[in-house]
PDB file of N, CA and C in Angstrom:
ATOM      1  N   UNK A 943     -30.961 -19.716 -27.015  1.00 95.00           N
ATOM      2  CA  UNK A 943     -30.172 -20.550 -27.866  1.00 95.00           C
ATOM      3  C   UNK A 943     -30.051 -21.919 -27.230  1.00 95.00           C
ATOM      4  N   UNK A 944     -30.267 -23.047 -28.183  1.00 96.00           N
ATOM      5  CA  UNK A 944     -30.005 -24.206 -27.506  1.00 96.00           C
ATOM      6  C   UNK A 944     -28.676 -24.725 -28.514  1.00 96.00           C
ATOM      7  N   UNK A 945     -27.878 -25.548 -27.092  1.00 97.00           N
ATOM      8  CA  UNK A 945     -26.939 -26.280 -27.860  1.00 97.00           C
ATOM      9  C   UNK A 945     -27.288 -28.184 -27.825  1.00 97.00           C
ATOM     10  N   UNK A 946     -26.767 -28.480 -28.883  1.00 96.00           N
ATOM     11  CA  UNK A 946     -27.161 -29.894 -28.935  1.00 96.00           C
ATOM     12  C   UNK A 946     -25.636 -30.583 -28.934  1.00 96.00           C
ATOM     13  N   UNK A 947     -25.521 -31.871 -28.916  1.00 95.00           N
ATOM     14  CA  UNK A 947     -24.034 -32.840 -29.982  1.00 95.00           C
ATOM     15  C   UNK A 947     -24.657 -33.609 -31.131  1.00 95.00           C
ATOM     16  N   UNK A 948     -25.615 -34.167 -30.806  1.00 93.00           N
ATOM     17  CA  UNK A 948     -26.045 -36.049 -31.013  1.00 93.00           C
ATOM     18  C   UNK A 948     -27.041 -35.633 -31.681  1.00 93.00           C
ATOM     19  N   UNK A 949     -28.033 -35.238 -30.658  1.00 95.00           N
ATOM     20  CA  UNK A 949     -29.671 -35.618 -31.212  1.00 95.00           C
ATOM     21  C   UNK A 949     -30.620 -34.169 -31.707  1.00 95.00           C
ATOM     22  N   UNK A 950     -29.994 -34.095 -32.901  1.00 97.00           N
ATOM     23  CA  UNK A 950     -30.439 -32.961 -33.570  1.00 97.00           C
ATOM     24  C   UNK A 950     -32.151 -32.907 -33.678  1.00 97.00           C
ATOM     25  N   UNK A 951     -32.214 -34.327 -33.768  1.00 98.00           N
ATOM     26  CA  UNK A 951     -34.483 -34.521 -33.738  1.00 98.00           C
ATOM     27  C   UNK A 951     -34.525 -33.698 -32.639  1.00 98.00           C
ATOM     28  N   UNK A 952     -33.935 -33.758 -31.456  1.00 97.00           N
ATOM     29  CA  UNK A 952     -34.683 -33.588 -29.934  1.00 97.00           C
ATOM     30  C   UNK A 952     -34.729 -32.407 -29.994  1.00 97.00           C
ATOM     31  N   UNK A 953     -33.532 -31.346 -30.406  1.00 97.00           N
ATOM     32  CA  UNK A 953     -32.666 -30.066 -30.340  1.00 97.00           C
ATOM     33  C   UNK A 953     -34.186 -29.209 -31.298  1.00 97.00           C
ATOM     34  N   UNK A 954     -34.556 -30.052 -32.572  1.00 98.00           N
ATOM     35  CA  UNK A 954     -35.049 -28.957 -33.190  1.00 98.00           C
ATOM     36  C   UNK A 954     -36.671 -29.102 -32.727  1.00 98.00           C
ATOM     37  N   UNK A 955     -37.034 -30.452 -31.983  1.00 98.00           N
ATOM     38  CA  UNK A 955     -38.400 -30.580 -30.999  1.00 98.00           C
ATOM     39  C   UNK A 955     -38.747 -29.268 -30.337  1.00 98.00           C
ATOM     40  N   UNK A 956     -37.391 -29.253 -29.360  1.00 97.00           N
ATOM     41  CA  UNK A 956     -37.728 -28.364 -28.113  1.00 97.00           C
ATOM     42  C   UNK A 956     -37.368 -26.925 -28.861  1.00 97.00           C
ATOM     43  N   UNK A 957     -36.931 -26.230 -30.116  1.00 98.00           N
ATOM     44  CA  UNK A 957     -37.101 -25.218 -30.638  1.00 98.00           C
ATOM     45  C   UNK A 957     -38.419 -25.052 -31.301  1.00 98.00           C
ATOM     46  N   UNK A 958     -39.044 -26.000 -31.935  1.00 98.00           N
ATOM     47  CA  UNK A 958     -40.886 -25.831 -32.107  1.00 98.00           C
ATOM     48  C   UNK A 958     -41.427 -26.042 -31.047  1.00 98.00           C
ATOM     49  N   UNK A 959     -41.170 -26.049 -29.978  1.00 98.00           N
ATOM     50  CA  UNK A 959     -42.023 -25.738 -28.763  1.00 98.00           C
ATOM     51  C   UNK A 959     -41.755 -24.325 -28.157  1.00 98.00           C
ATOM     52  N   UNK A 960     -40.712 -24.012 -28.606  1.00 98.00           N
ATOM     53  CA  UNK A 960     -40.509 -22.613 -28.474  1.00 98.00           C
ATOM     54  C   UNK A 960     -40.825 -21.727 -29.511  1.00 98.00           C
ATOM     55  N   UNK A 961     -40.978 -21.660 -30.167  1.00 98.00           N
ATOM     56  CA  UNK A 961     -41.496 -20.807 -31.612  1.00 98.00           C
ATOM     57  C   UNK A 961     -43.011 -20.764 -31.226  1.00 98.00           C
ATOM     58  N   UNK A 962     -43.401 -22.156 -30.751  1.00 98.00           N
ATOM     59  CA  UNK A 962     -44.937 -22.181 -30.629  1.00 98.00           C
ATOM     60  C   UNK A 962     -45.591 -21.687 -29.554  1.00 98.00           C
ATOM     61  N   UNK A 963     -44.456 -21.373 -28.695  1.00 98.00           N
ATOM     62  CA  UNK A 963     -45.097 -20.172 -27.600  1.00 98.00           C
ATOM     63  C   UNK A 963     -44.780 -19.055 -27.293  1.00 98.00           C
ATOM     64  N   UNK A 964     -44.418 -18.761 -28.962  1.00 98.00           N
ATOM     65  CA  UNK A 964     -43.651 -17.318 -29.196  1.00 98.00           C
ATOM     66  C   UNK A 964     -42.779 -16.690 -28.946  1.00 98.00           C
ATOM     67  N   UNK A 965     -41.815 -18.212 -28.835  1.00 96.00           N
ATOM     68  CA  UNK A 965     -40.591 -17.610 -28.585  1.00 96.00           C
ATOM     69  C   UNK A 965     -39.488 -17.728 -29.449  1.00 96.00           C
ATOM     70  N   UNK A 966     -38.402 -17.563 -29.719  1.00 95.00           N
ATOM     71  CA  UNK A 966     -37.598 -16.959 -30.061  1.00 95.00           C
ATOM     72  C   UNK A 966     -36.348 -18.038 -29.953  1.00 95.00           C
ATOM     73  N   UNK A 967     -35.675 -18.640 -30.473  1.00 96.00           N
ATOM     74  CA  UNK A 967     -34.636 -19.416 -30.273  1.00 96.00           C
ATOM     75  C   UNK A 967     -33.934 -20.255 -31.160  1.00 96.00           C
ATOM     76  N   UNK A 968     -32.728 -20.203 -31.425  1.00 96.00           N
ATOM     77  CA  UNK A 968     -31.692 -20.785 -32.467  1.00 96.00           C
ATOM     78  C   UNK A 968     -31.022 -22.005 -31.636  1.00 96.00           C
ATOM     79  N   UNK A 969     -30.437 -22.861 -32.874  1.00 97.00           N
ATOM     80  CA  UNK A 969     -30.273 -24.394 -32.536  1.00 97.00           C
ATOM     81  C   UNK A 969     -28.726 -24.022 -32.418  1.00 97.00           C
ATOM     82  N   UNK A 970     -27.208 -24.771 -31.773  1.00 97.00           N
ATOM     83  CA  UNK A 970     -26.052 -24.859 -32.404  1.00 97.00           C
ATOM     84  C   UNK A 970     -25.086 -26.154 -32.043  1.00 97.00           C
ATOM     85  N   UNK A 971     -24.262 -26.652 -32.849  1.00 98.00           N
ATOM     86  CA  UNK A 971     -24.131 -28.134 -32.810  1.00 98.00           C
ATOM     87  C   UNK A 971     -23.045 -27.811 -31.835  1.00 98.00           C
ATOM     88  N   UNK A 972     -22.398 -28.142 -30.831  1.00 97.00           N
ATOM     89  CA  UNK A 972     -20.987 -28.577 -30.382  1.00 97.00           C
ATOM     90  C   UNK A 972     -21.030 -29.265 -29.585  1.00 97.00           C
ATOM     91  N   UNK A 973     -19.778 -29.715 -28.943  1.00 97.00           N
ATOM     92  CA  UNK A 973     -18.995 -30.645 -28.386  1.00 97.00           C
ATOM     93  C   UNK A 973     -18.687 -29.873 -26.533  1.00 97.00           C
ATOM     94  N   UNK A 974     -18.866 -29.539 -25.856  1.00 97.00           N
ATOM     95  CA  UNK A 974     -19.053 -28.443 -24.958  1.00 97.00           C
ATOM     96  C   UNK A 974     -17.863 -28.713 -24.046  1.00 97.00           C
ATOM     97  N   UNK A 975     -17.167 -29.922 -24.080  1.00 97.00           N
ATOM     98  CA  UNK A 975     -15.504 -30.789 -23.821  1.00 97.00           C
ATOM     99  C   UNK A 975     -14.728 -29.997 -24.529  1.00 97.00           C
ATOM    100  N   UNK A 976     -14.860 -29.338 -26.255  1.00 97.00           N
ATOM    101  CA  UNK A 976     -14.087 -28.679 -27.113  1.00 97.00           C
ATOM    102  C   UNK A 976     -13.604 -27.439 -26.712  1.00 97.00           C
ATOM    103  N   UNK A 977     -13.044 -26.851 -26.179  1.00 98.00           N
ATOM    104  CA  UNK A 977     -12.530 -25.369 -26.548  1.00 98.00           C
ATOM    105  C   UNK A 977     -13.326 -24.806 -27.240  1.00 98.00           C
ATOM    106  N   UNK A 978     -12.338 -25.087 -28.746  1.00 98.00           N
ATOM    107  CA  UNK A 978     -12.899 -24.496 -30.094  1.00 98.00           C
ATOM    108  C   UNK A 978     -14.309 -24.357 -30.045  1.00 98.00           C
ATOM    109  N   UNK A 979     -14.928 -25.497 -29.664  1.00 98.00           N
ATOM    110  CA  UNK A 979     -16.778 -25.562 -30.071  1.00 98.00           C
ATOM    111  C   UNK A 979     -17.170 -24.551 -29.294  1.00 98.00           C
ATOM    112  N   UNK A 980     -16.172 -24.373 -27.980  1.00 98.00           N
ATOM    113  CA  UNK A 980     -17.648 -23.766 -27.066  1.00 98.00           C
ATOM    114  C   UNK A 980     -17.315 -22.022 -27.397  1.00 98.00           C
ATOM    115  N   UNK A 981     -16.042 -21.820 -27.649  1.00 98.00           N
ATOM    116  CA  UNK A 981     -15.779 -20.506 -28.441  1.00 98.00           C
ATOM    117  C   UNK A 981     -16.708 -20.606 -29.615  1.00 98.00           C
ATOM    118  N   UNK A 982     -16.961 -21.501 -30.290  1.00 98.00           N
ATOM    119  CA  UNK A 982     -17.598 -20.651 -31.223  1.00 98.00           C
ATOM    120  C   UNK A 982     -19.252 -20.898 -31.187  1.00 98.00           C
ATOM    121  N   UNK A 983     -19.475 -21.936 -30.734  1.00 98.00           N
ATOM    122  CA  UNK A 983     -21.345 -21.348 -29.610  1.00 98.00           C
ATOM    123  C   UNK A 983     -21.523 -20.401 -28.930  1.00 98.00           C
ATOM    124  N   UNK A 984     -20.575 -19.452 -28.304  1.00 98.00           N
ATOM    125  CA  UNK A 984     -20.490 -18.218 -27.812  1.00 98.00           C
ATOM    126  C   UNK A 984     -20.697 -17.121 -28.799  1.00 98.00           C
ATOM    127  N   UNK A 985     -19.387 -17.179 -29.618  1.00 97.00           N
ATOM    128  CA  UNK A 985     -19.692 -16.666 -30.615  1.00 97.00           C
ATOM    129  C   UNK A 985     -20.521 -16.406 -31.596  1.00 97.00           C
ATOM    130  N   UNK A 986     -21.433 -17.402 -31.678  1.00 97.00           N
ATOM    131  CA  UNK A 986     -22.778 -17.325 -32.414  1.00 97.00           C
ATOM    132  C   UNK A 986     -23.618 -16.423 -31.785  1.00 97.00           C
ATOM    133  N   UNK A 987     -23.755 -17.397 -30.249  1.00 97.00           N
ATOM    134  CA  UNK A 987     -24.644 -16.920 -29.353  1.00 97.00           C
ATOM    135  C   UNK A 987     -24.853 -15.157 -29.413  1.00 97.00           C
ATOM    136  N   UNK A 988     -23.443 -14.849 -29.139  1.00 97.00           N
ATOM    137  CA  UNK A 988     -23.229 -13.167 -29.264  1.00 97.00           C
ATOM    138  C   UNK A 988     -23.979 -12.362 -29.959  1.00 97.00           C
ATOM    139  N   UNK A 989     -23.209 -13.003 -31.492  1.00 96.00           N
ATOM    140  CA  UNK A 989     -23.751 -12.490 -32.463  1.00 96.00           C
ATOM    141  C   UNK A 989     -24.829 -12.651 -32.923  1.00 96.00           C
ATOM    142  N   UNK A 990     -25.516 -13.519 -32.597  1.00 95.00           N
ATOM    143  CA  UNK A 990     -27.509 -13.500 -32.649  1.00 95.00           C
ATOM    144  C   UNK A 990     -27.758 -12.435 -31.793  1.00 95.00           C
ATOM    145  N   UNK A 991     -27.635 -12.769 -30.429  1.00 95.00           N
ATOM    146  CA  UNK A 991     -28.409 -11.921 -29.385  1.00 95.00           C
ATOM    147  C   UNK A 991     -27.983 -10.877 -29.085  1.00 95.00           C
ATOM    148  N   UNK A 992     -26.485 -10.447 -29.251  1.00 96.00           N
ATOM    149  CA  UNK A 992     -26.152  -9.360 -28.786  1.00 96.00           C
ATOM    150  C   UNK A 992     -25.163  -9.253 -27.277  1.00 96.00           C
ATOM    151  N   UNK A 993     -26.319 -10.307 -26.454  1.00 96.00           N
ATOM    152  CA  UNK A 993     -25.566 -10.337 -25.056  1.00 96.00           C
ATOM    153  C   UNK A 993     -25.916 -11.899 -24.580  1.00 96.00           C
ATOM    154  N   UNK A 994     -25.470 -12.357 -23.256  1.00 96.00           N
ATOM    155  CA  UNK A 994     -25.439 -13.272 -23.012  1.00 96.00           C
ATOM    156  C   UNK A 994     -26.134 -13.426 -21.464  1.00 96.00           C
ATOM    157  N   UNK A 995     -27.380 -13.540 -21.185  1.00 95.00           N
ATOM    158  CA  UNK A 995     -28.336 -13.350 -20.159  1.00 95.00           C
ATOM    159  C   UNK A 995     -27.649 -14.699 -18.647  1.00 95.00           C
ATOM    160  N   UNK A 996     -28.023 -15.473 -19.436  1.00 94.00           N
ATOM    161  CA  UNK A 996     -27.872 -16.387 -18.249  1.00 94.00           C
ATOM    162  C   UNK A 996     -27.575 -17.138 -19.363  1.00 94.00           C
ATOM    163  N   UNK A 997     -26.354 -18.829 -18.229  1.00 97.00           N
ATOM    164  CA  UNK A 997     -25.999 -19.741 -18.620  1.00 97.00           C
ATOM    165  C   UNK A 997     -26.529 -20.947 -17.953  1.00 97.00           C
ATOM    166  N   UNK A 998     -27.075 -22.015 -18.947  1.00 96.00           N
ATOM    167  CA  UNK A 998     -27.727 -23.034 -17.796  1.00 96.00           C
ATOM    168  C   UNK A 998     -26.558 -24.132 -18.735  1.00 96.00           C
ATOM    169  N   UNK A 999     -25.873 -24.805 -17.493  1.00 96.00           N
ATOM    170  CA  UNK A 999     -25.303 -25.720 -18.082  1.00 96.00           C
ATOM    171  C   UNK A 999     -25.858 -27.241 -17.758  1.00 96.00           C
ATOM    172  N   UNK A1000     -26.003 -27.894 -18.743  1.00 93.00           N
ATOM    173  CA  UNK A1000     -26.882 -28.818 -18.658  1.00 93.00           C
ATOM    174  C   UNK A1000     -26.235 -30.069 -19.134  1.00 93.00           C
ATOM    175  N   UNK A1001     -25.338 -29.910 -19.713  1.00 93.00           N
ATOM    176  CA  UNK A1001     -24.835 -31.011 -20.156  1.00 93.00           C
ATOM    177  C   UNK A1001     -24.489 -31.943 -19.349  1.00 93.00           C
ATOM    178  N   UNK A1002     -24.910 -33.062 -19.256  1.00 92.00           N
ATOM    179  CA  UNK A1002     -23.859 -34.601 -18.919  1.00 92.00           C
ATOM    180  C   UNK A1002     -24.719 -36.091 -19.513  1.00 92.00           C
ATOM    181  N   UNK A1003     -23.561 -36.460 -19.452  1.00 92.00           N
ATOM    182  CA  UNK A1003     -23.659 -37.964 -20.125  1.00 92.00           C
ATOM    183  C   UNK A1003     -23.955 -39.079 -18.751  1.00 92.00           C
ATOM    184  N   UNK A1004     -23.863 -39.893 -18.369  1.00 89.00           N
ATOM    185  CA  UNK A1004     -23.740 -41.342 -18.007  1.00 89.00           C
ATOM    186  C   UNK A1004     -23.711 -42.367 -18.505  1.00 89.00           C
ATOM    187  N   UNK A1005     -22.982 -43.198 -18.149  1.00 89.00           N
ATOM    188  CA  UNK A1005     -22.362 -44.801 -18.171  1.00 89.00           C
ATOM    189  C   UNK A1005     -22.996 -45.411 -17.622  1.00 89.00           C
ATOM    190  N   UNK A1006     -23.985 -46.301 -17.890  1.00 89.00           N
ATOM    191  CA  UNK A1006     -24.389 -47.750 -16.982  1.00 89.00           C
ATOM    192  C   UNK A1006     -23.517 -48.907 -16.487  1.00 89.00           C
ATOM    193  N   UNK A1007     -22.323 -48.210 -16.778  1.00 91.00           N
ATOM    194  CA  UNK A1007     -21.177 -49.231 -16.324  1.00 91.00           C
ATOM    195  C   UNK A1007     -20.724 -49.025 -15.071  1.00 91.00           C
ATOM    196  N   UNK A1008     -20.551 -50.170 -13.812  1.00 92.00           N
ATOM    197  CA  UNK A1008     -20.154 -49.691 -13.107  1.00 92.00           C
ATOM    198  C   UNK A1008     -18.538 -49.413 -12.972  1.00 92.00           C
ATOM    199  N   UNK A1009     -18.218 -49.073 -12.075  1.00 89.00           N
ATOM    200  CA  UNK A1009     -16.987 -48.116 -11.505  1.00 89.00           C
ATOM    201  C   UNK A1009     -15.779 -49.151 -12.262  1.00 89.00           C
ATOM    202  N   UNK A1010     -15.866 -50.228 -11.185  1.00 92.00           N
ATOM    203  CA  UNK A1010     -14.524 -51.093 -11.839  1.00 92.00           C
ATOM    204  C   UNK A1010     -14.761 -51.975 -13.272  1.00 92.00           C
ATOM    205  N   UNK A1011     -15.523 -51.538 -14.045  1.00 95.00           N
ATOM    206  CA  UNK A1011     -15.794 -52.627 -15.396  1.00 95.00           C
ATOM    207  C   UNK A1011     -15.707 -51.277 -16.532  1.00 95.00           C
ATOM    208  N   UNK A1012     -15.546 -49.949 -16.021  1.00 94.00           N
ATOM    209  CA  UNK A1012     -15.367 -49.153 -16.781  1.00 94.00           C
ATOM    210  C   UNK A1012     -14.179 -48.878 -17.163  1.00 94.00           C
ATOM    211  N   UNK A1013     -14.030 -48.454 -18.456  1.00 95.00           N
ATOM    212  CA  UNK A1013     -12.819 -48.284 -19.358  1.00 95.00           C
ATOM    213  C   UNK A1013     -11.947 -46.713 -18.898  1.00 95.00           C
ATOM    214  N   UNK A1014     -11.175 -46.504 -19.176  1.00 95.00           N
ATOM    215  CA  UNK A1014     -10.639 -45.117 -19.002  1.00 95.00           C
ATOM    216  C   UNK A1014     -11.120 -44.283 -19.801  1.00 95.00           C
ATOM    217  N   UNK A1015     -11.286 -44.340 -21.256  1.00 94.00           N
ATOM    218  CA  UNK A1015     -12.284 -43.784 -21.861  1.00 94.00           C
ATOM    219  C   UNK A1015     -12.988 -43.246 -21.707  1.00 94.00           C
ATOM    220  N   UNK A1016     -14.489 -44.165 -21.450  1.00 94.00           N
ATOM    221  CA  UNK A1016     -15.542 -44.007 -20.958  1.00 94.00           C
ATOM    222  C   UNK A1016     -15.453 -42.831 -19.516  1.00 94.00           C
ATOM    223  N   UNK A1017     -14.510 -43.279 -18.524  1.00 94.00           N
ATOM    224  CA  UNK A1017     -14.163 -42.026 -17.734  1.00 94.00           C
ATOM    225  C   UNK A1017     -13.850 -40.694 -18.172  1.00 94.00           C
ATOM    226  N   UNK A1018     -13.071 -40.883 -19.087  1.00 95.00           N
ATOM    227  CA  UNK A1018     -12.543 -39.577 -19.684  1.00 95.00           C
ATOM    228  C   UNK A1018     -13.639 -39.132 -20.374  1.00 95.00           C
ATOM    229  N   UNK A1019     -14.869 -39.910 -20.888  1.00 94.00           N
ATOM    230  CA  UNK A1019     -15.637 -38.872 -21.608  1.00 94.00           C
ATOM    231  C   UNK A1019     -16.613 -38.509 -20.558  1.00 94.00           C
ATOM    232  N   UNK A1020     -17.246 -39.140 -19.520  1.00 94.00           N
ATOM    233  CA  UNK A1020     -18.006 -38.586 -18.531  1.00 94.00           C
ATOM    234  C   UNK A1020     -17.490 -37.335 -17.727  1.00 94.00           C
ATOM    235  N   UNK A1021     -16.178 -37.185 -17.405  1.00 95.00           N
ATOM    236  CA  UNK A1021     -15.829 -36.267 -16.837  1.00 95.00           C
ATOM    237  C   UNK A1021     -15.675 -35.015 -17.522  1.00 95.00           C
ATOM    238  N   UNK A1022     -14.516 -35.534 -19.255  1.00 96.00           N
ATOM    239  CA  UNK A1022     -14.955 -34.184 -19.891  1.00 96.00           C
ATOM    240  C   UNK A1022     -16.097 -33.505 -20.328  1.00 96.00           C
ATOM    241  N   UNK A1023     -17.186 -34.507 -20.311  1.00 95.00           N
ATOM    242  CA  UNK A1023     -18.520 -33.870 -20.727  1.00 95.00           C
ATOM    243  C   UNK A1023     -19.214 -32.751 -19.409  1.00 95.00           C
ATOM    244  N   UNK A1024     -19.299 -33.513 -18.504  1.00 96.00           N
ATOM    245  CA  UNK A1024     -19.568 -33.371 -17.182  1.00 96.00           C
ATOM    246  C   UNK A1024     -19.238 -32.347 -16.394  1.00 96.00           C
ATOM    247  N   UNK A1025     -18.044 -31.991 -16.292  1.00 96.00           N
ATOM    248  CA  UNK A1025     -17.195 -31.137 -15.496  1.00 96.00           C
ATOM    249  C   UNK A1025     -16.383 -30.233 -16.294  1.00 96.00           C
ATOM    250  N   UNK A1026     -15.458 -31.147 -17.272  1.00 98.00           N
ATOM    251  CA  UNK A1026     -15.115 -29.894 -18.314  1.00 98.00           C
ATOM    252  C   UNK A1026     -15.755 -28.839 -19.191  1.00 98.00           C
ATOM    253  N   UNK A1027     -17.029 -29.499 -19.267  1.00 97.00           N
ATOM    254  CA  UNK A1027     -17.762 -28.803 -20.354  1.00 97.00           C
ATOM    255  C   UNK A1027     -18.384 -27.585 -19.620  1.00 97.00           C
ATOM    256  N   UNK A1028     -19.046 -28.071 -18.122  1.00 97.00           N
ATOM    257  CA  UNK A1028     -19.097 -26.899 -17.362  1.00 97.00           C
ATOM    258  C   UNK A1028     -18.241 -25.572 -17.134  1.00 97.00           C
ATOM    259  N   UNK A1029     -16.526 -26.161 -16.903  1.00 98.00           N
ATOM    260  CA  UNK A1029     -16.078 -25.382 -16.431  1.00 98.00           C
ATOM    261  C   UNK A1029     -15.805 -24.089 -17.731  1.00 98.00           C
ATOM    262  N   UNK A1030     -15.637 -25.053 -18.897  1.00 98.00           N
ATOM    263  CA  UNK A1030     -15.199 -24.332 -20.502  1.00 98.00           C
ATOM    264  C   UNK A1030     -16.742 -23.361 -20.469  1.00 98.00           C
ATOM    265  N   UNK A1031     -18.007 -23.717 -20.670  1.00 98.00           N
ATOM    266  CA  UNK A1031     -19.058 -22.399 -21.189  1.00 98.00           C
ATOM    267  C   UNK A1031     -19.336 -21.278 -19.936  1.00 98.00           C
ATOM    268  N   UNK A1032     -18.312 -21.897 -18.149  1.00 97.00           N
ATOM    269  CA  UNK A1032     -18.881 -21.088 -17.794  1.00 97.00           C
ATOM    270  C   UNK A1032     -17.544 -19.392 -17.866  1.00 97.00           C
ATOM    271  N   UNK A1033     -16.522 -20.577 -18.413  1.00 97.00           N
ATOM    272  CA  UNK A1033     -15.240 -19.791 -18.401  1.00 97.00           C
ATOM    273  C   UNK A1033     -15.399 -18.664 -19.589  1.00 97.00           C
ATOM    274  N   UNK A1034     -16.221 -19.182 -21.004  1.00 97.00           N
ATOM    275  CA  UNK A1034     -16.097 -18.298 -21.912  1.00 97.00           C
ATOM    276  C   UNK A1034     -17.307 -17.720 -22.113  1.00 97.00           C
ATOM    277  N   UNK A1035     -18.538 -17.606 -21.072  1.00 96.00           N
ATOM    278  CA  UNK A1035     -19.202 -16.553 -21.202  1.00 96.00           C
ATOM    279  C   UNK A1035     -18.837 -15.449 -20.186  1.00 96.00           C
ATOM    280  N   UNK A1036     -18.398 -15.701 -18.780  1.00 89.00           N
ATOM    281  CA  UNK A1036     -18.179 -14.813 -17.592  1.00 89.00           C
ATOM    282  C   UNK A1036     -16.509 -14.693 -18.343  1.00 89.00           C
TER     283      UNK A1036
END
C-alpha cells in the first residue's frame, strides 16, 4: 500500500510500476500529522491485506528556508510531518 498527500500523479506512477512487475498494490490519500488520517490508512490497509507486514515511514517535507527567516508555521509543519507523522503510523500499526 502506498500512501500519498499532494502528488497523486507520482502516487499512481510508482503503483504502475508495481502492477508492471506483478505486483500488487493500492494507493491512499492522508495527512500522516492527522490522527484521524493515519487511523484510517490503517484501517484500509487492514482491510485490503488482512495484516500489516512492515512499516516504512517515509514521510518528510523540507523548507529551503533557513532557521532564523523561518516562520513558526513552516516549523510546525516540518516537524509535524517529520516526527509526528512517524511517531502516529508507527503508534497505530505496533
Amino acid at each position: 500500500m502506498l500512501n500519498y498527500y499532494r502528488n497523486e500523479q507520482a502516487a499512481d506512477d510508482v503503483i504502475s510500476h508495481i502492477h508492471s512487475a506483478g505486483g500488487i498494490a493500492f494507493k491512499f490519500q492522508a495527512d500522516v500529522s492527522k490522527k484521524p488520517h493515519v487511523e484510517e490508512m490503517v484501517a484500509f490497509a487492514l482491510k485490503t491485506f488482512g495484516k500489516i507486514d512492515f512499516l516504512v515511514n517515509n514521510a518528510g517535507i523540507l523548507t529551503r528556508t533557513l532557521a532564523e527567516d523561518m516562520t513558526e508555521e513552516e516549523w510546525d509543519l516540518v516537524l509535524d510531518t517529520n516526527l509526528k507523522g512517524t511517531f502516529l503510523c508507527s503508534q497505530a500499526v505496533y
